[in-house]
mmCIF file of C-alpha atoms in Angstrom:
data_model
loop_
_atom_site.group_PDB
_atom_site.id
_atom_site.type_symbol
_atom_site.label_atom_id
_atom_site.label_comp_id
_atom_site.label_asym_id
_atom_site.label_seq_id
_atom_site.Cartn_x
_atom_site.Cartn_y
_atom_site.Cartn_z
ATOM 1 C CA UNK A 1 231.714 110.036 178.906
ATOM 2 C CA UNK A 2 229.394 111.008 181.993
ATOM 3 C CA UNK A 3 228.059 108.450 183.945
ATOM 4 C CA UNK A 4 224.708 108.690 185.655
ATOM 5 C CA UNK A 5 225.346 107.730 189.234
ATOM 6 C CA UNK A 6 227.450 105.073 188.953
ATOM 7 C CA UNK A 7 224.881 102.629 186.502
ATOM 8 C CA UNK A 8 227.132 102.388 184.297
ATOM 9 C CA UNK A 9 224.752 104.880 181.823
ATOM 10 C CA UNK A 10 226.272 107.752 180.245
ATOM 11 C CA UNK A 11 224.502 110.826 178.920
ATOM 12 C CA UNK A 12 225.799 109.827 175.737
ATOM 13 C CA UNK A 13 224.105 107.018 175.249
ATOM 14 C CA UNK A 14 220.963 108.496 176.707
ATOM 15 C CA UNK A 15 221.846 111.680 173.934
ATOM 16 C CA UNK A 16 221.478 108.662 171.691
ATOM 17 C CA UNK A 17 218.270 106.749 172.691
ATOM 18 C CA UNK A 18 216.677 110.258 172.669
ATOM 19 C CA UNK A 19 217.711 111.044 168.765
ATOM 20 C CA UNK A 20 216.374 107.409 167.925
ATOM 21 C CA UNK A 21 212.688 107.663 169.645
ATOM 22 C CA UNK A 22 212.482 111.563 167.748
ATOM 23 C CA UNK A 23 214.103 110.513 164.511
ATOM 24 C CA UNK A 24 212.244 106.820 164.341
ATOM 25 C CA UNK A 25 215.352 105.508 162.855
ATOM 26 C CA UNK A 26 218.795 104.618 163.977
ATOM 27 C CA UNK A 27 219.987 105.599 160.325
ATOM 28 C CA UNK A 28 218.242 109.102 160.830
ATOM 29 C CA UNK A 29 219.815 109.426 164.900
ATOM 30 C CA UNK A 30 223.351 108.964 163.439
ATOM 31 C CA UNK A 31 222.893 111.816 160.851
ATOM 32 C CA UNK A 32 221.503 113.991 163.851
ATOM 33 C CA UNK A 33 224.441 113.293 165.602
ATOM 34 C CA UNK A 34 227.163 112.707 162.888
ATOM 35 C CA UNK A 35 228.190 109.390 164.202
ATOM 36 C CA UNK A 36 228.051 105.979 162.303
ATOM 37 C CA UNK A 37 224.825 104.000 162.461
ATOM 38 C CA UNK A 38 226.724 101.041 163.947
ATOM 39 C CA UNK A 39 227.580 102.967 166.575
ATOM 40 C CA UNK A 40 224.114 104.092 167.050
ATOM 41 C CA UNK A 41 222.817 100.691 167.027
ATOM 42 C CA UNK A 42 226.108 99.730 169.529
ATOM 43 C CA UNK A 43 225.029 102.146 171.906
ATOM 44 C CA UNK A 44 221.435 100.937 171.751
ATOM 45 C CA UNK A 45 222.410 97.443 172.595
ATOM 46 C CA UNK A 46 224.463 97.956 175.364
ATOM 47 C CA UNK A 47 221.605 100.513 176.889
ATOM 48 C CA UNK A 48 219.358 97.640 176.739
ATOM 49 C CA UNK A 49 221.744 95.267 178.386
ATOM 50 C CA UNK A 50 222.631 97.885 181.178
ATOM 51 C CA UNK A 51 218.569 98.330 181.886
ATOM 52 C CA UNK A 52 217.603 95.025 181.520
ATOM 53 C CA UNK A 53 214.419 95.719 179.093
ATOM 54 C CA UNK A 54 213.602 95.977 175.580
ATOM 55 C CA UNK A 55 213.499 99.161 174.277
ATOM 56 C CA UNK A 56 212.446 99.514 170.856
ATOM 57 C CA UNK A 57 210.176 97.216 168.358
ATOM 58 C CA UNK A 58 210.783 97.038 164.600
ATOM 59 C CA UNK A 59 207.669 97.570 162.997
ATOM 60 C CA UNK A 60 208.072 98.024 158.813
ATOM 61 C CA UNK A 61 211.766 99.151 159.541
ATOM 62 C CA UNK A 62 210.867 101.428 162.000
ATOM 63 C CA UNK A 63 211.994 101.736 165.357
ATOM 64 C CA UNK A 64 209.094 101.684 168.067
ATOM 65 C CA UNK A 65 209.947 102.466 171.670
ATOM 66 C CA UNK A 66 208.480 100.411 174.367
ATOM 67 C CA UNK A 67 206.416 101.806 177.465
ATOM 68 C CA UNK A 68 209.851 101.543 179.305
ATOM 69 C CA UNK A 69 211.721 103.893 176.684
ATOM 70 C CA UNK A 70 209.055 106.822 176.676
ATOM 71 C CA UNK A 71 209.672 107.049 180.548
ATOM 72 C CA UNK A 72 212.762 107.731 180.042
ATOM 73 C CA UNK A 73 212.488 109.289 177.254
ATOM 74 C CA UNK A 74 210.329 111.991 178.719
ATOM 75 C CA UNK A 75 212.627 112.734 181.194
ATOM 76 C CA UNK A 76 215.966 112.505 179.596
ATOM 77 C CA UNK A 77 214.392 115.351 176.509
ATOM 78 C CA UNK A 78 213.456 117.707 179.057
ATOM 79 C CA UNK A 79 217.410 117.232 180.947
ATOM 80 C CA UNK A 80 218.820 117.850 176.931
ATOM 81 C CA UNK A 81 216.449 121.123 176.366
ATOM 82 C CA UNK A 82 217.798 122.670 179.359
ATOM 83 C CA UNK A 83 221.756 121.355 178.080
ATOM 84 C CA UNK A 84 220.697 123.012 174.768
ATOM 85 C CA UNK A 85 219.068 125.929 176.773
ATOM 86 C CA UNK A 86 222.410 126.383 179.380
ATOM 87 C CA UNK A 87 224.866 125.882 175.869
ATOM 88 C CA UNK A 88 223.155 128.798 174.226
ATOM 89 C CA UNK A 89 223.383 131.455 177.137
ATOM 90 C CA UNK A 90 226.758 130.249 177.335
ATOM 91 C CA UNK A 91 227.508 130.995 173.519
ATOM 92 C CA UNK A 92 225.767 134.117 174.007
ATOM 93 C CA UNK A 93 227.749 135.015 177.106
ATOM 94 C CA UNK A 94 231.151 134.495 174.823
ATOM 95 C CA UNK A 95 229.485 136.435 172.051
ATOM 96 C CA UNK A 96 229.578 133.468 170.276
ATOM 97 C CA UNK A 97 226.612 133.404 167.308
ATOM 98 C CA UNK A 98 224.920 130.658 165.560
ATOM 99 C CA UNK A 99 224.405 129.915 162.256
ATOM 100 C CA UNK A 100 220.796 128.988 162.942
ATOM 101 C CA UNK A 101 218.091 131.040 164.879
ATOM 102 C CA UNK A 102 215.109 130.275 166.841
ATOM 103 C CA UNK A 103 211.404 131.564 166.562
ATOM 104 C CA UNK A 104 208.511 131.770 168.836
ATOM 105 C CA UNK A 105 205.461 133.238 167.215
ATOM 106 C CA UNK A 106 201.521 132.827 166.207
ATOM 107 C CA UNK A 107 201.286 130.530 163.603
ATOM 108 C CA UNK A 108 199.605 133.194 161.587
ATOM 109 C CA UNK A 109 202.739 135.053 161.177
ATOM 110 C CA UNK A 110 204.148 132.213 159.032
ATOM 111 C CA UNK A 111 201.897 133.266 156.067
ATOM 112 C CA UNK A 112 203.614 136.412 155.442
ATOM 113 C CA UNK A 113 206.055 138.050 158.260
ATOM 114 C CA UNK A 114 208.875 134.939 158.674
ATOM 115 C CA UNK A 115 208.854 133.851 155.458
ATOM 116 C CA UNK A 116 210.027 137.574 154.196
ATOM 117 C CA UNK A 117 211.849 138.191 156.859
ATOM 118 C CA UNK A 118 213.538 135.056 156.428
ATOM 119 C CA UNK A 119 214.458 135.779 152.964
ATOM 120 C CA UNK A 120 215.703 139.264 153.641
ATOM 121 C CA UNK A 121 217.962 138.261 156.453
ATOM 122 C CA UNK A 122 219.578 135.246 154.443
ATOM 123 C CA UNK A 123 220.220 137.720 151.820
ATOM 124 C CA UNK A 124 222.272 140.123 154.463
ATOM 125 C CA UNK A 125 224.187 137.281 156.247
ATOM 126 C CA UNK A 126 225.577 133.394 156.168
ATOM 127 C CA UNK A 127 222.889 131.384 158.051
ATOM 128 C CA UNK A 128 222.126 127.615 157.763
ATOM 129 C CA UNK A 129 218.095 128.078 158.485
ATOM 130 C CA UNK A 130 215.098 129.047 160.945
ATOM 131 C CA UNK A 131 213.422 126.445 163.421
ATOM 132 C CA UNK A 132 209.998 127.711 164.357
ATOM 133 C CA UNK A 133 208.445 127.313 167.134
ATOM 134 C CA UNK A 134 204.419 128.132 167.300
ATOM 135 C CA UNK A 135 201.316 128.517 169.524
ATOM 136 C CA UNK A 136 199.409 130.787 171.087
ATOM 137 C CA UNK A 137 200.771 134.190 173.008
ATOM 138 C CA UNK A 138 201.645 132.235 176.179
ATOM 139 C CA UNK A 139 202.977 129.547 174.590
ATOM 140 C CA UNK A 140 205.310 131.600 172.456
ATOM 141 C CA UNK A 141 206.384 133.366 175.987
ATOM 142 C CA UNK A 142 207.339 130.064 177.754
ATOM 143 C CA UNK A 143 209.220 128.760 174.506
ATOM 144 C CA UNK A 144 211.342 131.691 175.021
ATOM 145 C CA UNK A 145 211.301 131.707 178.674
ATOM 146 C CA UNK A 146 212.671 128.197 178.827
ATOM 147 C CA UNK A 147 214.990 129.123 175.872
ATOM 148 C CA UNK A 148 213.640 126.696 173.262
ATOM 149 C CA UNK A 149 213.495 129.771 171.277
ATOM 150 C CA UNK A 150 215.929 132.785 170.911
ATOM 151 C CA UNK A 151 213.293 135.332 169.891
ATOM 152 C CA UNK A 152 209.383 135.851 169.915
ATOM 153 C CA UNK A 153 206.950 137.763 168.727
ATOM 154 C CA UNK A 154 204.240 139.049 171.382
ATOM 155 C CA UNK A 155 202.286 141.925 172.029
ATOM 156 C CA UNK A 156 202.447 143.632 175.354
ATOM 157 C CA UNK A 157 201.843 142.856 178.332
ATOM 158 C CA UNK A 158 204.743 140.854 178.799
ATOM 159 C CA UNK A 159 206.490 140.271 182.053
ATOM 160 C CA UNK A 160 209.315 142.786 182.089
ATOM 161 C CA UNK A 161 211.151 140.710 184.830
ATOM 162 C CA UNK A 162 212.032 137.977 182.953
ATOM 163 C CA UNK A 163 211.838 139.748 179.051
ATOM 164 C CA UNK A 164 213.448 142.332 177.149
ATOM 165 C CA UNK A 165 212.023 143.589 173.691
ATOM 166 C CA UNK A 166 212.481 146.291 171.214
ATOM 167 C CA UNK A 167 209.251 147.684 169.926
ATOM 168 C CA UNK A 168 207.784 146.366 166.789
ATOM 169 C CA UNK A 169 204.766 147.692 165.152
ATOM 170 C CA UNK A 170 201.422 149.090 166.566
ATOM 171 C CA UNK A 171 197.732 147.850 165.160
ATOM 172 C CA UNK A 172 194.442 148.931 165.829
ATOM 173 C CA UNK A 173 190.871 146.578 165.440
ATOM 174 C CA UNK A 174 189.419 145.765 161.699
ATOM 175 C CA UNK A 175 187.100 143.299 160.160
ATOM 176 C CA UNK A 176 187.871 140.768 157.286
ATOM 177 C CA UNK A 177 185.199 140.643 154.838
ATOM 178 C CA UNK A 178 185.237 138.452 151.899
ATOM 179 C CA UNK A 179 185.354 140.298 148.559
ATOM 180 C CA UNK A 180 182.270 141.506 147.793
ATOM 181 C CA UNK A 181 181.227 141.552 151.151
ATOM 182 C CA UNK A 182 178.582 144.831 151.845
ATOM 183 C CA UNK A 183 180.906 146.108 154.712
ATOM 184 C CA UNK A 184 183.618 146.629 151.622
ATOM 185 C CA UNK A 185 181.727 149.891 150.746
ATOM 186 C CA UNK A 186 181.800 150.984 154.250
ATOM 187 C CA UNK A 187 184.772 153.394 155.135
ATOM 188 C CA UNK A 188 184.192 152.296 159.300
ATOM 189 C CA UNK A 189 182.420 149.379 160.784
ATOM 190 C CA UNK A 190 180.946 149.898 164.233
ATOM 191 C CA UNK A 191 178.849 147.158 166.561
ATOM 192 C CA UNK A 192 175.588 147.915 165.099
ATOM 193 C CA UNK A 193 176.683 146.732 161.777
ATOM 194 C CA UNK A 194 178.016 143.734 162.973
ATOM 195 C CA UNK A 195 174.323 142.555 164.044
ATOM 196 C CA UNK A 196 173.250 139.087 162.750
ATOM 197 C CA UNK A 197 176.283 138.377 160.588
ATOM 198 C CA UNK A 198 177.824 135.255 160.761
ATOM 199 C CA UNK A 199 181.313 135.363 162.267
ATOM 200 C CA UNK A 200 184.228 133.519 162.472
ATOM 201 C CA UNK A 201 185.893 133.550 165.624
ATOM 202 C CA UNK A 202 189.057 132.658 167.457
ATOM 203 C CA UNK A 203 190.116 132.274 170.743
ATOM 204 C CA UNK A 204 186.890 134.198 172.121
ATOM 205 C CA UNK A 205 188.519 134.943 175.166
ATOM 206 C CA UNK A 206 191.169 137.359 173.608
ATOM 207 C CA UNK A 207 190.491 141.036 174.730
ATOM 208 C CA UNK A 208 190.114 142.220 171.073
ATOM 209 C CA UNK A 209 187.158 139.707 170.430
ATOM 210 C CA UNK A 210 185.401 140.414 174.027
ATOM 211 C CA UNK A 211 185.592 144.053 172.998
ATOM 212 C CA UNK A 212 183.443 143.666 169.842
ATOM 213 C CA UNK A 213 181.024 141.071 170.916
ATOM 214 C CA UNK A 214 180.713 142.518 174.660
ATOM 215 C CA UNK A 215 179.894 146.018 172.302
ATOM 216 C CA UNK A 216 177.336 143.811 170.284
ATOM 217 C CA UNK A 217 175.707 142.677 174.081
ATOM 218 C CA UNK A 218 175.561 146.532 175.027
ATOM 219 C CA UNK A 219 172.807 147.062 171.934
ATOM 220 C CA UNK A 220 170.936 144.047 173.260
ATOM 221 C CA UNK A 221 172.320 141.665 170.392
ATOM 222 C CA UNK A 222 174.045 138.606 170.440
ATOM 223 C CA UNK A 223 176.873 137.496 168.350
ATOM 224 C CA UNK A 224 176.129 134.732 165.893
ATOM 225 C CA UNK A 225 179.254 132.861 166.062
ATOM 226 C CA UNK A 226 179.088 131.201 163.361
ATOM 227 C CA UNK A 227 182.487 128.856 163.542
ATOM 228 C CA UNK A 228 185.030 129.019 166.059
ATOM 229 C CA UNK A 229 188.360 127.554 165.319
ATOM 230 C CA UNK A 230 191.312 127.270 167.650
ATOM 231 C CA UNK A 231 194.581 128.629 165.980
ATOM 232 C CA UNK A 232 194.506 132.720 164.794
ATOM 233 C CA UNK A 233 195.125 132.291 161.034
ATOM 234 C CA UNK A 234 192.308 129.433 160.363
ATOM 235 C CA UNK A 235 189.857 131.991 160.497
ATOM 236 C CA UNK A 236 190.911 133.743 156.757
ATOM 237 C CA UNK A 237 190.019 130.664 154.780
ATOM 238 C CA UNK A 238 186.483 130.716 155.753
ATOM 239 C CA UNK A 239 186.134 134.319 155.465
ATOM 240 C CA UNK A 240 187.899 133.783 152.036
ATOM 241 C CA UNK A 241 185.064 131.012 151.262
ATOM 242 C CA UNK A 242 182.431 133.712 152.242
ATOM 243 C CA UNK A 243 180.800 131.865 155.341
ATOM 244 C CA UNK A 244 181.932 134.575 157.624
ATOM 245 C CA UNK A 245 183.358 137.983 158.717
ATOM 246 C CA UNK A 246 185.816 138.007 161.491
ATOM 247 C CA UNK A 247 187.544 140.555 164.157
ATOM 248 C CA UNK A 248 191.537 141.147 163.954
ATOM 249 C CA UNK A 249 193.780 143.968 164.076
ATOM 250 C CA UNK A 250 195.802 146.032 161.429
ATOM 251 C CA UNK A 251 198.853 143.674 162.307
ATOM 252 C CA UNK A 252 197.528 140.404 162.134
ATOM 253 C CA UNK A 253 195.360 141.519 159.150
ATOM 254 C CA UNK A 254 198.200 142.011 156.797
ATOM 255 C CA UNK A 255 199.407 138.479 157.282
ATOM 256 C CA UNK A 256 196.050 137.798 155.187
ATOM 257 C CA UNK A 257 197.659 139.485 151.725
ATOM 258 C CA UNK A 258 197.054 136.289 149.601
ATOM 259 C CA UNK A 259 193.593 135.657 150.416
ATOM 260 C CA UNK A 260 190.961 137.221 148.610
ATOM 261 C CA UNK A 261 189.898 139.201 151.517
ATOM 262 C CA UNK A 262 188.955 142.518 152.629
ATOM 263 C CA UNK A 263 189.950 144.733 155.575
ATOM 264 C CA UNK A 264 187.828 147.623 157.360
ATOM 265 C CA UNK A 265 188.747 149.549 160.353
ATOM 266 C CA UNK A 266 186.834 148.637 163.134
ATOM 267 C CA UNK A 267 185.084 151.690 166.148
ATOM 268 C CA UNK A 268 185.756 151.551 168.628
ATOM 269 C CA UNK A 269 189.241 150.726 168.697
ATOM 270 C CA UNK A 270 192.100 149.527 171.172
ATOM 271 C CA UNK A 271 195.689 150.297 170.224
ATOM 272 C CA UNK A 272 197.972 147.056 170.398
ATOM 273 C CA UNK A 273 201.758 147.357 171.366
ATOM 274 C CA UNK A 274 203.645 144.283 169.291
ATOM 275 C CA UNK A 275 207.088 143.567 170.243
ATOM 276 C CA UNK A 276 210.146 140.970 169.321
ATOM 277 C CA UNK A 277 211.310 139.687 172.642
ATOM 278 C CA UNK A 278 213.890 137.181 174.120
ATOM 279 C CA UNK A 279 215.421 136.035 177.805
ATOM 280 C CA UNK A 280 216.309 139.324 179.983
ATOM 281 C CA UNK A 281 219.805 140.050 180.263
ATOM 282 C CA UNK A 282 220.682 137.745 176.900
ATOM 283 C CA UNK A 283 223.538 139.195 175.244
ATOM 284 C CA UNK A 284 223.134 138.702 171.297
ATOM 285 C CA UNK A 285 225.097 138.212 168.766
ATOM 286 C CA UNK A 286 224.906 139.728 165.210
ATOM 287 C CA UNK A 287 222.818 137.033 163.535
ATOM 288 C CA UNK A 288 219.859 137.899 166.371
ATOM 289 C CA UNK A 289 220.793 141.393 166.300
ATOM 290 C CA UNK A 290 220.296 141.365 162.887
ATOM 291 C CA UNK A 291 217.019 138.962 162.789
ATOM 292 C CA UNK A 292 215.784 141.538 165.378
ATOM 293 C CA UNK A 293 215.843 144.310 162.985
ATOM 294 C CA UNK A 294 214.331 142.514 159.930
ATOM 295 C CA UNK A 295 211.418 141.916 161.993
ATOM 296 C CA UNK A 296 210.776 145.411 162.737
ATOM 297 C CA UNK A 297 211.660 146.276 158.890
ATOM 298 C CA UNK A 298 209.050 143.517 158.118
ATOM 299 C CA UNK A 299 206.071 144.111 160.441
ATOM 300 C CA UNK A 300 206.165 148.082 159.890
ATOM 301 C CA UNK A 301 206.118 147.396 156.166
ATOM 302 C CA UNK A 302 203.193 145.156 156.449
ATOM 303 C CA UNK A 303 201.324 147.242 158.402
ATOM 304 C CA UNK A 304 201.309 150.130 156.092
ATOM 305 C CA UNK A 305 201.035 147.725 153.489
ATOM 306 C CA UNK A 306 196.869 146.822 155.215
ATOM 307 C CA UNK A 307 196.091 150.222 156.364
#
């Protein structure tokens, strides 16, 4: 085993500590790591003698690191994502594929998009599962960027220097109206229309929002923002509750099948560019090769699907 500069540490053990503090059991660290949990608890012991401190608490039978474990804890987690990172470009440099497959997207597109795509690309090949990683379109970028996820699922801009992407689906702007709504018997909604009703925003620094509210400012008329919420998705449930309208796009829109909601294109319009994208120069295997092209099957489908 590797030892850290002569202490007498090893990565292993370190590998170890770090499965314990995540899984908040030694029981649930051994399974992680298909070892025994005697060894796990071995391991543990000696780490403690070798530091000199305490490093977990029981509390109920579970395992509750000390001040002195989450320092290192923070630091030995980000050394094992960038192992994990460096062992999958490796794989991927042998052609080697996993069984399992990363995702970066909005957590909207777990309502509809992953969850079908997932089932059609399970049906086509021999996978063990999906780990999903969310957040908003930066976030999803840097989860790829530092390889905590194979693929994402952006819209352009991206930074071509460090990204490569095959094209997705397009969407232009609509409004979701609850059922019922008076905008449901309009063919087009335009800015003067959108005057004094309550909306449901998110994110109002997004381009697509500024647009419509910015168009709402032009006419002299502020935009009652009713309830702003954080994540895009959480906006549909009020809308479905009928305490709001809200801006989105054809895309994002069709995640929204379920609800009892409306969509209505929106004028003026921008034209967005969505992509799946992961680390330039990554050579994939079948499995993402594959994933890749479910995706596109997927979001094309469910964009016809709202329109």
């Amino acid at each position: 085993m590797v030892e850290i500069s002569k202490t007498g540490v090893t990565l292993r053990q370190l590998q170890i500590l770090r499965e314990v503090v995540r899984s908040g059991s030694e029981r649930s660290a051994a399974k992680a790591l298909e070892i025994t949990q005697p060894a796990v608890s071995q391991q543990v012991r000696i780490l403690e003698s070798l530091l000199g401190v305490q490093l977990f608490v029981r509390d109920k039978g579970r395992l509750v690191p000390t001040a002195h474990t989450m320092a290192l804890f923070r630091d030995t987690d980000a050394t094992f994502v960038q192992i994990e990172r460096v062992a999958k470009t490796v794989a991927s440099l042998k052609g080697v594929d996993s069984d399992t497959i990363s995702i970066a997207a909005p957590h909207i597109f777990t309502l509809r998009l992953l969850p079908e795509a997932f089932r059609k690309l399970r049906s086509r090949q021999s996978m063990a599962g999906m780990v999903l990683k969310s957040g908003t379109y930066p976030e999803v970028a840097e989860h790829v960027l530092k390889g905590r996820a194979d693929l994402g699922i952006a819209r352009l801009p991206l930074d071509g220097n460090v990204f490569d992407w095959c094209p997705a689906t397009t969407a232009t702007n609509v409004y979701i109206c609850p059922r019922g709504h008076r905008f449901t018997h309009k063919d087009i909604i335009r800015p003067e229309d959108l005057v004094g009703e309550p909306l449901a925003d998110v994110e109002p620094g997004m381009q697509s929002h500024l647009m419509n509210e910015n168009a709402m400012r032009y006419m002299g008329a502020e935009p009652h923002l009713a309830i702003q919420v954080d994540v895009i998705g959480q906006e549909v449930s009020f809308v479905a509750a009928g305490l709001a309208i809200s801006s989105s796009n054809t895309f994002a829109a069709s995640q929204f099948a379920s609800f009892p909601v409306e969509v209505r294109p929106f004028e003026p319009s921008a034209l967005y560019h969505y992509v799946i994208f992961w680390q330039k120069g990554r050579r994939l295997g079948t499995l993402l090769q594959d994933a890749i092209k479910v995706l596109v099957e997927c979001a094309q489908a469910d964009v016809e699907n709202c329109v």
